[in-house]
C-alpha cells in the first residue's frame, strides 16, 4: 500500500491522512461475506442434513444404483466404457454415471454416502450462486437472499434428496462455475484461456444433464444485464478499469456459436438416448403438449410462491385441459412478456430474470415429451433462480422510498425464509424411504 500523503499543514505541524486498513478476511466489513456464507450453509444443512440417514427409494434408485452392476461395482473399465456408449435410465449423462460409480467405490451400497454427496454439491451450488451473483451485480444482500431462496425452497427437496437426481445438483455445480467463468471472461480483457474455461464448464455440465442446452442463450441475457456488454444495454459495463467496451450484437452472438455447438451435440446424444421414453408419448398430438406447457409455466410459479400439494409424479392431463385455462395461460404469458419488454430500460433485470426462467424451462417443458409427467419439481432447480432474481431486485426498487426499508424488507425476508424452511423440512421427510 502506498504511504499516506501529507494533505495539509496546521501551524508548523504536518497532518497526514490516516492509512487505510489493508483489506483482509477478518477485518471490518470483510467479515460480512464469510458470515453470510456460513449462514447459507447452516440453513441448507438444517433443512437437508437429516437426509444422511435416509434410505434408497424404489423409484429409479434401483436402476441408477443398487440393482445396476455397472454402477454398484464402483469404478470399473466396463462401467466407464458403458457410461460413454449407453444411456443410464434413458439419459446420456456420463459424468453423472461416473460420480455414482465413485460413490459406490467409496460407500458401497450405504445410501447415506450418496445422500451426503448430493447435499455437498447442493451446498456448493448455494455458495457459488451467491458469489457469482454478487460478482456480476455488486449487490450483497440481494444476492444472498436469492441464494437463500435457492437453498431451502421446498421444490429443492426432489433434486437434493432423491439419489437418482444426482444429475441436477452435479449439473448445477458446473452451471454455476460456467456463469462465474463467463463473468470473469466478460469483465476483463477477453482471452482465449478464459473462454475455454467457460466452454469446459459448460461441457462438463452438459455431460451431467442435458438441460443446460439453453445456457448459451442465458449468457446473452447476462450480457444485457447485469454485465452491460451490449451497446444498447441500459447499464454501464461492470468490472475493473481494464474491462472491454460494449461489443456489437453480431460479436456477442458469434461468441456463443462454439457453445451452441456443444449444446447441439449433447441434444443429439440425448434424443437418441431418450428414444424409448419419447416413444411413450409419440402419439400425443402437439396440441396436448403445447397446452400443458403453457399451463405448467404458471403451475411452477404457483408452487414457487405457494408450495403446497407437491408430489413425486404429476400425471399429464393429455387433452383434458379446458381451452379457457389454456387461453388464460397464454394471455398471461404474453402480458407479462410485454410488460417486461416495456419496462426493460428502467428495470433491465426483468428481462434477464423472466427469460432466464422461460429459457431454462424450454428443454423440460414438454414440447418434446419425455415420459408421462405433466411437470416435475426437479425441473425448477435452475430456472426459478431467474424468478427469484426478478422478485428480489424488483421489491428493492419498489420500496426505494420507504422509511426503514432495510428493516422491513429484512424482517419480511427472514420470515419468508423461516416459512419455506418449515415446509421444506416436512417435504424432505417424505423422501426418507420408499413408503
Short mmCIF file of C-alpha atoms in Angstrom, two decimals:
data_model
loop_
_atom_site.label_atom_id
_atom_site.label_comp_id
_atom_site.label_asym_id
_atom_site.label_seq_id
_atom_site.Cartn_x
_atom_site.Cartn_y
_atom_site.Cartn_z
CA UNK A 1 0.00 0.00 0.00
CA UNK A 2 1.31 3.44 -0.85
CA UNK A 3 2.42 5.65 2.02
CA UNK A 4 -0.08 8.20 3.29
CA UNK A 5 0.37 11.61 1.71
CA UNK A 6 0.53 14.90 3.56
CA UNK A 7 -2.75 16.69 2.94
CA UNK A 8 -2.31 19.98 4.76
CA UNK A 9 -0.36 21.89 7.39
CA UNK A 10 -1.71 23.14 10.69
CA UNK A 11 0.79 25.70 12.01
CA UNK A 12 4.22 24.05 11.81
CA UNK A 13 2.82 20.55 12.30
CA UNK A 14 2.13 18.35 9.30
CA UNK A 15 -1.13 16.41 9.37
CA UNK A 16 -1.22 13.16 7.45
CA UNK A 17 -4.26 11.34 6.11
CA UNK A 18 -4.90 8.18 8.09
CA UNK A 19 -3.70 4.98 6.49
CA UNK A 20 -6.49 2.82 5.15
CA UNK A 21 -6.71 -0.63 6.67
CA UNK A 22 -5.49 -3.39 4.43
CA UNK A 23 -8.37 -5.49 3.16
CA UNK A 24 -8.42 -8.82 4.94
CA UNK A 25 -10.66 -11.77 5.65
CA UNK A 26 -11.22 -10.85 9.29
CA UNK A 27 -11.23 -7.06 9.26
CA UNK A 28 -14.18 -4.72 9.34
CA UNK A 29 -16.93 -5.39 6.81
CA UNK A 30 -14.90 -8.24 5.31
CA UNK A 31 -16.47 -10.44 7.97
CA UNK A 32 -19.85 -10.00 6.31
CA UNK A 33 -19.30 -12.32 3.35
CA UNK A 34 -17.89 -15.28 5.32
CA UNK A 35 -20.63 -14.92 7.94
CA UNK A 36 -23.34 -14.82 5.28
CA UNK A 37 -21.75 -17.84 3.62
CA UNK A 38 -21.85 -19.74 6.91
CA UNK A 39 -25.48 -18.71 7.31
CA UNK A 40 -26.33 -20.09 3.88
CA UNK A 41 -24.63 -23.38 4.72
CA UNK A 42 -26.41 -23.52 8.07
CA UNK A 43 -29.94 -23.16 6.68
CA UNK A 44 -29.14 -25.66 3.90
CA UNK A 45 -27.99 -28.31 6.36
CA UNK A 46 -30.80 -27.60 8.82
CA UNK A 47 -33.30 -28.48 6.09
CA UNK A 48 -31.47 -31.30 4.33
CA UNK A 49 -28.91 -32.56 6.85
CA UNK A 50 -31.11 -35.37 8.17
CA UNK A 51 -31.15 -36.99 4.72
CA UNK A 52 -27.85 -38.67 5.61
CA UNK A 53 -29.92 -41.28 7.47
CA UNK A 54 -32.40 -41.76 4.59
CA UNK A 55 -32.64 -44.94 2.51
CA UNK A 56 -32.70 -45.55 -1.22
CA UNK A 57 -36.19 -45.31 -2.74
CA UNK A 58 -37.61 -47.80 -5.20
CA UNK A 59 -38.30 -45.05 -7.73
CA UNK A 60 -35.35 -45.16 -10.19
CA UNK A 61 -32.70 -45.57 -7.44
CA UNK A 62 -32.65 -49.29 -8.26
CA UNK A 63 -31.88 -48.55 -11.93
CA UNK A 64 -29.36 -45.85 -11.08
CA UNK A 65 -27.52 -47.61 -8.26
CA UNK A 66 -28.37 -50.68 -6.23
CA UNK A 67 -29.58 -53.02 -8.99
CA UNK A 68 -27.24 -51.68 -11.65
CA UNK A 69 -23.97 -53.62 -11.51
CA UNK A 70 -22.23 -51.16 -13.83
CA UNK A 71 -22.70 -48.53 -11.09
CA UNK A 72 -22.71 -50.57 -7.87
CA UNK A 73 -19.44 -52.33 -8.77
CA UNK A 74 -17.68 -48.99 -8.47
CA UNK A 75 -15.04 -47.65 -10.83
CA UNK A 76 -14.56 -50.36 -13.42
CA UNK A 77 -13.40 -50.34 -17.02
CA UNK A 78 -16.69 -51.87 -18.17
CA UNK A 79 -18.70 -49.23 -16.29
CA UNK A 80 -16.53 -46.43 -17.66
CA UNK A 81 -16.99 -47.57 -21.27
CA UNK A 82 -20.72 -48.13 -20.82
CA UNK A 83 -21.22 -44.62 -19.41
CA UNK A 84 -19.96 -43.17 -22.71
CA UNK A 85 -21.76 -45.55 -25.05
CA UNK A 86 -25.07 -46.36 -23.33
CA UNK A 87 -27.80 -44.24 -21.71
CA UNK A 88 -28.49 -44.52 -18.00
CA UNK A 89 -32.25 -44.69 -17.39
CA UNK A 90 -32.94 -43.03 -20.74
CA UNK A 91 -30.38 -40.24 -20.39
CA UNK A 92 -26.89 -39.73 -21.73
CA UNK A 93 -25.00 -38.19 -18.83
CA UNK A 94 -21.63 -39.94 -18.43
CA UNK A 95 -20.36 -37.59 -15.73
CA UNK A 96 -23.37 -38.38 -13.55
CA UNK A 97 -22.65 -42.09 -14.03
CA UNK A 98 -19.00 -41.57 -13.06
CA UNK A 99 -19.97 -39.71 -9.89
CA UNK A 100 -22.32 -42.52 -8.82
CA UNK A 101 -19.61 -45.10 -9.59
CA UNK A 102 -17.21 -43.15 -7.38
CA UNK A 103 -19.80 -43.14 -4.59
CA UNK A 104 -20.18 -46.90 -4.94
CA UNK A 105 -16.40 -47.28 -4.81
CA UNK A 106 -16.23 -45.30 -1.56
CA UNK A 107 -19.53 -46.04 0.21
CA UNK A 108 -20.60 -49.37 -1.28
CA UNK A 109 -24.38 -49.57 -1.02
CA UNK A 110 -24.66 -47.33 2.05
CA UNK A 111 -27.31 -44.78 0.94
CA UNK A 112 -26.10 -42.20 3.47
CA UNK A 113 -22.94 -41.66 1.44
CA UNK A 114 -24.88 -40.92 -1.74
CA UNK A 115 -27.15 -38.50 0.13
CA UNK A 116 -24.08 -36.82 1.62
CA UNK A 117 -22.57 -36.20 -1.83
CA UNK A 118 -25.87 -34.84 -3.16
CA UNK A 119 -26.06 -32.43 -0.24
CA UNK A 120 -22.40 -31.49 -0.65
CA UNK A 121 -22.97 -30.49 -4.27
CA UNK A 122 -26.13 -28.56 -3.40
CA UNK A 123 -24.28 -26.68 -0.64
CA UNK A 124 -21.51 -25.79 -3.09
CA UNK A 125 -24.11 -24.59 -5.59
CA UNK A 126 -25.70 -22.32 -2.98
CA UNK A 127 -22.36 -20.67 -2.20
CA UNK A 128 -21.33 -20.42 -5.85
CA UNK A 129 -24.64 -18.81 -6.76
CA UNK A 130 -24.15 -16.22 -4.00
CA UNK A 131 -20.59 -15.42 -5.09
CA UNK A 132 -21.45 -15.28 -8.81
CA UNK A 133 -24.48 -13.01 -8.36
CA UNK A 134 -22.50 -10.69 -6.12
CA UNK A 135 -19.62 -10.58 -8.62
CA UNK A 136 -21.98 -9.80 -11.52
CA UNK A 137 -24.21 -7.24 -9.79
CA UNK A 138 -22.22 -5.91 -6.84
CA UNK A 139 -25.37 -6.33 -4.69
CA UNK A 140 -24.51 -8.19 -1.49
CA UNK A 141 -27.82 -8.56 0.34
CA UNK A 142 -29.95 -9.16 -2.72
CA UNK A 143 -27.52 -11.83 -3.90
CA UNK A 144 -27.53 -13.63 -0.57
CA UNK A 145 -31.34 -13.64 -0.41
CA UNK A 146 -31.63 -15.14 -3.91
CA UNK A 147 -29.10 -17.80 -2.84
CA UNK A 148 -31.09 -18.47 0.35
CA UNK A 149 -34.32 -18.97 -1.59
CA UNK A 150 -32.49 -21.36 -3.89
CA UNK A 151 -31.00 -23.22 -0.92
CA UNK A 152 -34.11 -24.14 1.06
CA UNK A 153 -37.18 -23.88 -1.13
CA UNK A 154 -39.43 -26.98 -0.80
CA UNK A 155 -39.15 -27.54 -4.55
CA UNK A 156 -35.46 -28.33 -3.99
CA UNK A 157 -36.31 -31.48 -1.99
CA UNK A 158 -36.68 -33.74 -5.03
CA UNK A 159 -33.38 -32.59 -6.56
CA UNK A 160 -31.36 -32.80 -3.35
CA UNK A 161 -32.83 -35.81 -1.54
CA UNK A 162 -33.52 -38.17 -4.44
CA UNK A 163 -30.29 -40.01 -5.22
CA UNK A 164 -31.42 -40.52 -8.81
CA UNK A 165 -31.35 -36.75 -9.24
CA UNK A 166 -27.58 -36.53 -8.78
CA UNK A 167 -27.69 -35.11 -12.30
CA UNK A 168 -29.49 -31.99 -11.01
CA UNK A 169 -27.01 -31.00 -8.33
CA UNK A 170 -24.00 -32.04 -10.41
CA UNK A 171 -25.08 -30.09 -13.49
CA UNK A 172 -25.98 -27.18 -11.20
CA UNK A 173 -22.41 -27.17 -9.90
CA UNK A 174 -20.91 -26.84 -13.38
CA UNK A 175 -23.64 -24.36 -14.35
CA UNK A 176 -22.56 -22.02 -11.54
CA UNK A 177 -18.89 -22.49 -12.47
CA UNK A 178 -19.76 -21.70 -16.10
CA UNK A 179 -21.60 -18.50 -15.18
CA UNK A 180 -18.79 -17.47 -12.84
CA UNK A 181 -16.15 -18.13 -15.51
CA UNK A 182 -18.19 -16.17 -18.03
CA UNK A 183 -18.43 -13.22 -15.66
CA UNK A 184 -14.64 -13.24 -15.30
CA UNK A 185 -14.23 -13.53 -19.07
CA UNK A 186 -16.62 -10.63 -19.75
CA UNK A 187 -15.36 -8.24 -17.08
CA UNK A 188 -11.70 -8.40 -18.09
CA UNK A 189 -9.91 -8.08 -21.38
CA UNK A 190 -11.10 -11.03 -23.44
CA UNK A 191 -8.79 -14.03 -23.62
CA UNK A 192 -8.90 -17.47 -25.20
CA UNK A 193 -8.00 -19.24 -21.95
CA UNK A 194 -10.93 -17.65 -20.11
CA UNK A 195 -13.29 -18.54 -22.95
CA UNK A 196 -12.09 -22.15 -22.93
CA UNK A 197 -12.78 -22.26 -19.19
CA UNK A 198 -16.39 -21.23 -19.89
CA UNK A 199 -16.68 -23.87 -22.62
CA UNK A 200 -15.13 -26.54 -20.41
CA UNK A 201 -17.50 -25.87 -17.54
CA UNK A 202 -20.49 -25.95 -19.91
CA UNK A 203 -19.31 -29.23 -21.47
CA UNK A 204 -19.00 -30.85 -18.03
CA UNK A 205 -22.44 -29.55 -17.12
CA UNK A 206 -23.96 -30.94 -20.32
CA UNK A 207 -22.38 -34.32 -19.58
CA UNK A 208 -24.11 -34.19 -16.20
CA UNK A 209 -27.57 -33.24 -17.50
CA UNK A 210 -28.59 -32.09 -20.96
CA UNK A 211 -30.97 -29.50 -19.53
CA UNK A 212 -28.14 -26.95 -19.81
CA UNK A 213 -28.52 -26.74 -23.61
CA UNK A 214 -30.05 -23.24 -23.37
CA UNK A 215 -27.15 -21.80 -21.32
CA UNK A 216 -25.62 -20.01 -24.37
CA UNK A 217 -28.86 -18.01 -24.67
CA UNK A 218 -28.74 -17.27 -20.95
CA UNK A 219 -25.25 -15.85 -21.40
CA UNK A 220 -26.69 -13.41 -23.94
CA UNK A 221 -29.22 -12.31 -21.32
CA UNK A 222 -26.40 -11.76 -18.84
CA UNK A 223 -24.62 -9.69 -21.48
CA UNK A 224 -27.66 -7.41 -21.47
CA UNK A 225 -27.94 -7.26 -17.69
CA UNK A 226 -26.04 -7.14 -15.40
CA UNK A 227 -22.83 -7.31 -17.45
CA UNK A 228 -23.85 -4.49 -19.82
CA UNK A 229 -21.91 -5.81 -22.81
CA UNK A 230 -24.45 -4.79 -25.45
CA UNK A 231 -24.05 -1.28 -26.84
CA UNK A 232 -27.73 -0.69 -26.16
CA UNK A 233 -27.63 -2.13 -22.63
CA UNK A 234 -29.24 0.25 -20.12
CA UNK A 235 -26.38 -0.33 -17.68
CA UNK A 236 -22.71 0.53 -17.98
CA UNK A 237 -20.25 -2.35 -18.37
CA UNK A 238 -19.37 -3.71 -14.97
CA UNK A 239 -15.90 -4.59 -13.87
CA UNK A 240 -12.47 -3.13 -13.44
CA UNK A 241 -10.76 -0.39 -15.38
CA UNK A 242 -9.48 -2.88 -17.97
CA UNK A 243 -12.99 -4.05 -18.84
CA UNK A 244 -13.59 -4.07 -22.60
CA UNK A 245 -16.05 -1.60 -24.11
CA UNK A 246 -19.54 -2.77 -25.08
CA UNK A 247 -19.49 -5.14 -28.05
CA UNK A 248 -21.60 -5.34 -31.17
CA UNK A 249 -24.60 -7.63 -31.19
CA UNK A 250 -23.04 -9.64 -34.01
CA UNK A 251 -19.89 -10.31 -32.00
CA UNK A 252 -21.83 -11.35 -28.89
CA UNK A 253 -23.85 -13.83 -30.97
CA UNK A 254 -20.82 -15.21 -32.82
CA UNK A 255 -19.07 -15.59 -29.49
CA UNK A 256 -21.76 -18.08 -28.39
CA UNK A 257 -21.64 -20.28 -31.51
CA UNK A 258 -18.99 -22.73 -30.19
CA UNK A 259 -21.07 -23.08 -27.01
CA UNK A 260 -24.18 -23.68 -29.12
CA UNK A 261 -22.30 -26.40 -30.99
CA UNK A 262 -21.61 -28.15 -27.67
CA UNK A 263 -25.27 -27.86 -26.74
CA UNK A 264 -26.39 -29.18 -30.15
CA UNK A 265 -24.11 -32.23 -29.90
CA UNK A 266 -25.46 -33.03 -26.44
CA UNK A 267 -29.02 -32.59 -27.66
CA UNK A 268 -28.48 -35.17 -30.38
CA UNK A 269 -26.97 -37.65 -27.94
CA UNK A 270 -29.87 -37.09 -25.55
CA UNK A 271 -32.52 -37.58 -28.24
CA UNK A 272 -31.00 -40.93 -29.20
CA UNK A 273 -30.70 -41.94 -25.54
CA UNK A 274 -34.30 -40.98 -24.77
CA UNK A 275 -35.81 -42.75 -27.77
CA UNK A 276 -37.74 -45.31 -25.63
CA UNK A 277 -39.15 -42.57 -23.39
CA UNK A 278 -40.06 -40.45 -26.41
CA UNK A 279 -41.96 -43.38 -27.91
CA UNK A 280 -44.17 -43.50 -24.82
CA UNK A 281 -45.79 -40.22 -25.90
CA UNK A 282 -45.12 -40.25 -29.64
CA UNK A 283 -48.82 -40.48 -30.47
CA UNK A 284 -49.73 -37.44 -28.37
CA UNK A 285 -50.72 -34.53 -30.64
CA UNK A 286 -48.70 -31.34 -30.49
CA UNK A 287 -51.79 -29.54 -29.17
CA UNK A 288 -51.70 -31.57 -25.92
CA UNK A 289 -48.04 -30.76 -25.39
CA UNK A 290 -48.39 -27.04 -26.11
CA UNK A 291 -51.43 -26.73 -23.84
CA UNK A 292 -49.66 -28.48 -20.98
CA UNK A 293 -46.51 -26.38 -21.46
CA UNK A 294 -48.46 -23.11 -21.26
CA UNK A 295 -50.20 -24.17 -18.05
CA UNK A 296 -47.05 -25.70 -16.50
CA UNK A 297 -45.27 -22.32 -16.66
CA UNK A 298 -47.83 -20.94 -14.24
CA UNK A 299 -48.05 -24.07 -12.10
CA UNK A 300 -44.32 -23.77 -11.41
CA UNK A 301 -44.78 -20.14 -10.39
CA UNK A 302 -47.72 -21.01 -8.14
CA UNK A 303 -45.61 -23.71 -6.49
CA UNK A 304 -42.78 -21.25 -6.01
CA UNK A 305 -44.93 -18.77 -4.07
CA UNK A 306 -47.40 -21.28 -2.60
CA UNK A 307 -45.51 -24.59 -2.29
CA UNK A 308 -48.33 -26.96 -1.33
CA UNK A 309 -49.63 -30.25 -2.75
CA UNK A 310 -46.20 -31.20 -4.07
CA UNK A 311 -45.88 -34.73 -5.45
CA UNK A 312 -43.31 -37.08 -6.87
CA UNK A 313 -45.37 -37.50 -10.04
CA UNK A 314 -47.95 -35.26 -11.72
CA UNK A 315 -49.90 -37.14 -14.42
CA UNK A 316 -50.12 -35.47 -17.82
CA UNK A 317 -53.60 -34.02 -18.44
CA UNK A 318 -53.38 -35.03 -22.12
CA UNK A 319 -56.44 -33.49 -23.76
CA UNK A 320 -58.34 -32.64 -20.59
CA UNK A 321 -57.20 -29.03 -20.13
CA UNK A 322 -60.03 -26.63 -20.93
CA UNK A 323 -59.49 -24.08 -23.66
CA UNK A 324 -60.37 -21.32 -21.19
CA UNK A 325 -57.48 -22.26 -18.88
CA UNK A 326 -55.07 -22.63 -21.78
CA UNK A 327 -56.19 -19.31 -23.25
CA UNK A 328 -55.79 -17.55 -19.91
CA UNK A 329 -52.29 -19.03 -19.52
CA UNK A 330 -51.33 -17.80 -22.99
CA UNK A 331 -52.71 -14.30 -22.39
CA UNK A 332 -50.91 -14.07 -19.06
CA UNK A 333 -47.66 -15.17 -20.70
CA UNK A 334 -48.00 -12.55 -23.44
CA UNK A 335 -48.98 -9.84 -20.95
CA UNK A 336 -46.05 -10.45 -18.62
CA UNK A 337 -43.61 -10.68 -21.51
CA UNK A 338 -44.92 -7.40 -22.96
CA UNK A 339 -44.64 -5.68 -19.57
CA UNK A 340 -41.08 -6.94 -19.13
CA UNK A 341 -40.08 -5.58 -22.54
CA UNK A 342 -41.91 -2.29 -21.94
CA UNK A 343 -40.11 -1.67 -18.62
CA UNK A 344 -36.74 -3.03 -19.72
CA UNK A 345 -34.92 0.32 -19.80
CA UNK A 346 -35.83 1.30 -16.27
CA UNK A 347 -35.73 -2.24 -14.85
CA UNK A 348 -33.38 -4.32 -17.05
CA UNK A 349 -33.25 -7.18 -14.55
CA UNK A 350 -36.85 -8.00 -15.54
CA UNK A 351 -35.64 -9.14 -18.96
CA UNK A 352 -32.88 -11.33 -17.58
CA UNK A 353 -34.99 -12.81 -14.78
CA UNK A 354 -38.10 -13.58 -16.87
CA UNK A 355 -36.30 -15.04 -19.88
CA UNK A 356 -33.86 -16.91 -17.61
CA UNK A 357 -36.92 -18.70 -16.24
CA UNK A 358 -38.62 -19.34 -19.58
CA UNK A 359 -35.44 -20.22 -21.46
CA UNK A 360 -34.18 -22.79 -18.99
CA UNK A 361 -37.62 -24.42 -18.88
CA UNK A 362 -37.71 -24.97 -22.65
CA UNK A 363 -35.86 -28.34 -22.65
CA UNK A 364 -38.17 -29.81 -19.97
CA UNK A 365 -41.49 -28.06 -20.53
CA UNK A 366 -42.87 -30.99 -22.53
CA UNK A 367 -42.85 -29.69 -26.11
CA UNK A 368 -40.71 -32.76 -26.76
CA UNK A 369 -42.49 -35.05 -24.31
CA UNK A 370 -40.29 -37.50 -22.39
CA UNK A 371 -42.32 -39.78 -20.14
CA UNK A 372 -45.84 -39.28 -18.87
CA UNK A 373 -45.42 -36.43 -16.38
CA UNK A 374 -47.06 -33.04 -16.81
CA UNK A 375 -44.29 -31.30 -14.88
CA UNK A 376 -41.83 -32.13 -12.09
CA UNK A 377 -40.40 -30.36 -9.04
CA UNK A 378 -36.85 -31.20 -10.13
CA UNK A 379 -37.24 -29.16 -13.31
CA UNK A 380 -37.33 -25.95 -11.25
CA UNK A 381 -33.82 -26.37 -9.81
CA UNK A 382 -32.11 -23.79 -12.05
CA UNK A 383 -34.96 -21.98 -13.89
CA UNK A 384 -36.52 -20.44 -10.79
CA UNK A 385 -33.30 -18.62 -9.94
CA UNK A 386 -34.41 -16.18 -12.64
CA UNK A 387 -37.74 -15.52 -10.92
CA UNK A 388 -36.04 -15.10 -7.54
CA UNK A 389 -33.69 -12.56 -9.08
CA UNK A 390 -36.58 -10.69 -10.71
CA UNK A 391 -38.62 -10.56 -7.49
CA UNK A 392 -35.78 -9.59 -5.15
CA UNK A 393 -34.44 -6.80 -7.38
CA UNK A 394 -37.99 -5.66 -8.15
CA UNK A 395 -39.04 -5.40 -4.49
CA UNK A 396 -35.87 -3.45 -3.76
CA UNK A 397 -36.75 -0.92 -6.46
CA UNK A 398 -40.42 -0.69 -5.47
CA UNK A 399 -39.56 0.12 -1.86
CA UNK A 400 -36.87 2.70 -2.54
CA UNK A 401 -38.92 5.49 -0.89
CA UNK A 402 -39.86 3.51 2.22
CA UNK A 403 -38.59 4.57 5.57
CA UNK A 404 -36.67 1.86 7.42
CA UNK A 405 -36.74 -0.14 4.20
CA UNK A 406 -33.87 -2.39 5.24
CA UNK A 407 -35.55 -3.40 8.47
CA UNK A 408 -38.93 -4.02 6.82
CA UNK A 409 -37.54 -6.00 3.90
CA UNK A 410 -35.08 -7.80 6.14
CA UNK A 411 -37.84 -8.83 8.55
CA UNK A 412 -40.16 -9.97 5.78
CA UNK A 413 -37.33 -11.83 4.10
CA UNK A 414 -36.36 -13.69 7.27
CA UNK A 415 -40.00 -14.60 7.91
CA UNK A 416 -40.38 -15.97 4.38
CA UNK A 417 -37.16 -17.97 4.71
CA UNK A 418 -38.39 -19.45 8.01
CA UNK A 419 -41.74 -20.44 6.46
CA UNK A 420 -40.05 -22.07 3.48
CA UNK A 421 -37.62 -23.94 5.75
CA UNK A 422 -40.53 -25.34 7.74
CA UNK A 423 -42.35 -26.55 4.63
CA UNK A 424 -39.13 -27.88 3.09
CA UNK A 425 -38.35 -29.81 6.29
CA UNK A 426 -41.70 -31.60 6.01
CA UNK A 427 -41.31 -32.19 2.27
CA UNK A 428 -37.81 -33.60 2.76
CA UNK A 429 -39.10 -36.10 5.32
CA UNK A 430 -41.39 -37.64 2.73
CA UNK A 431 -38.30 -38.99 0.94
CA UNK A 432 -36.88 -40.95 3.88
CA UNK A 433 -37.88 -44.32 2.38
CA UNK A 434 -39.97 -45.89 -0.38
CA UNK A 435 -43.19 -45.84 1.65
#
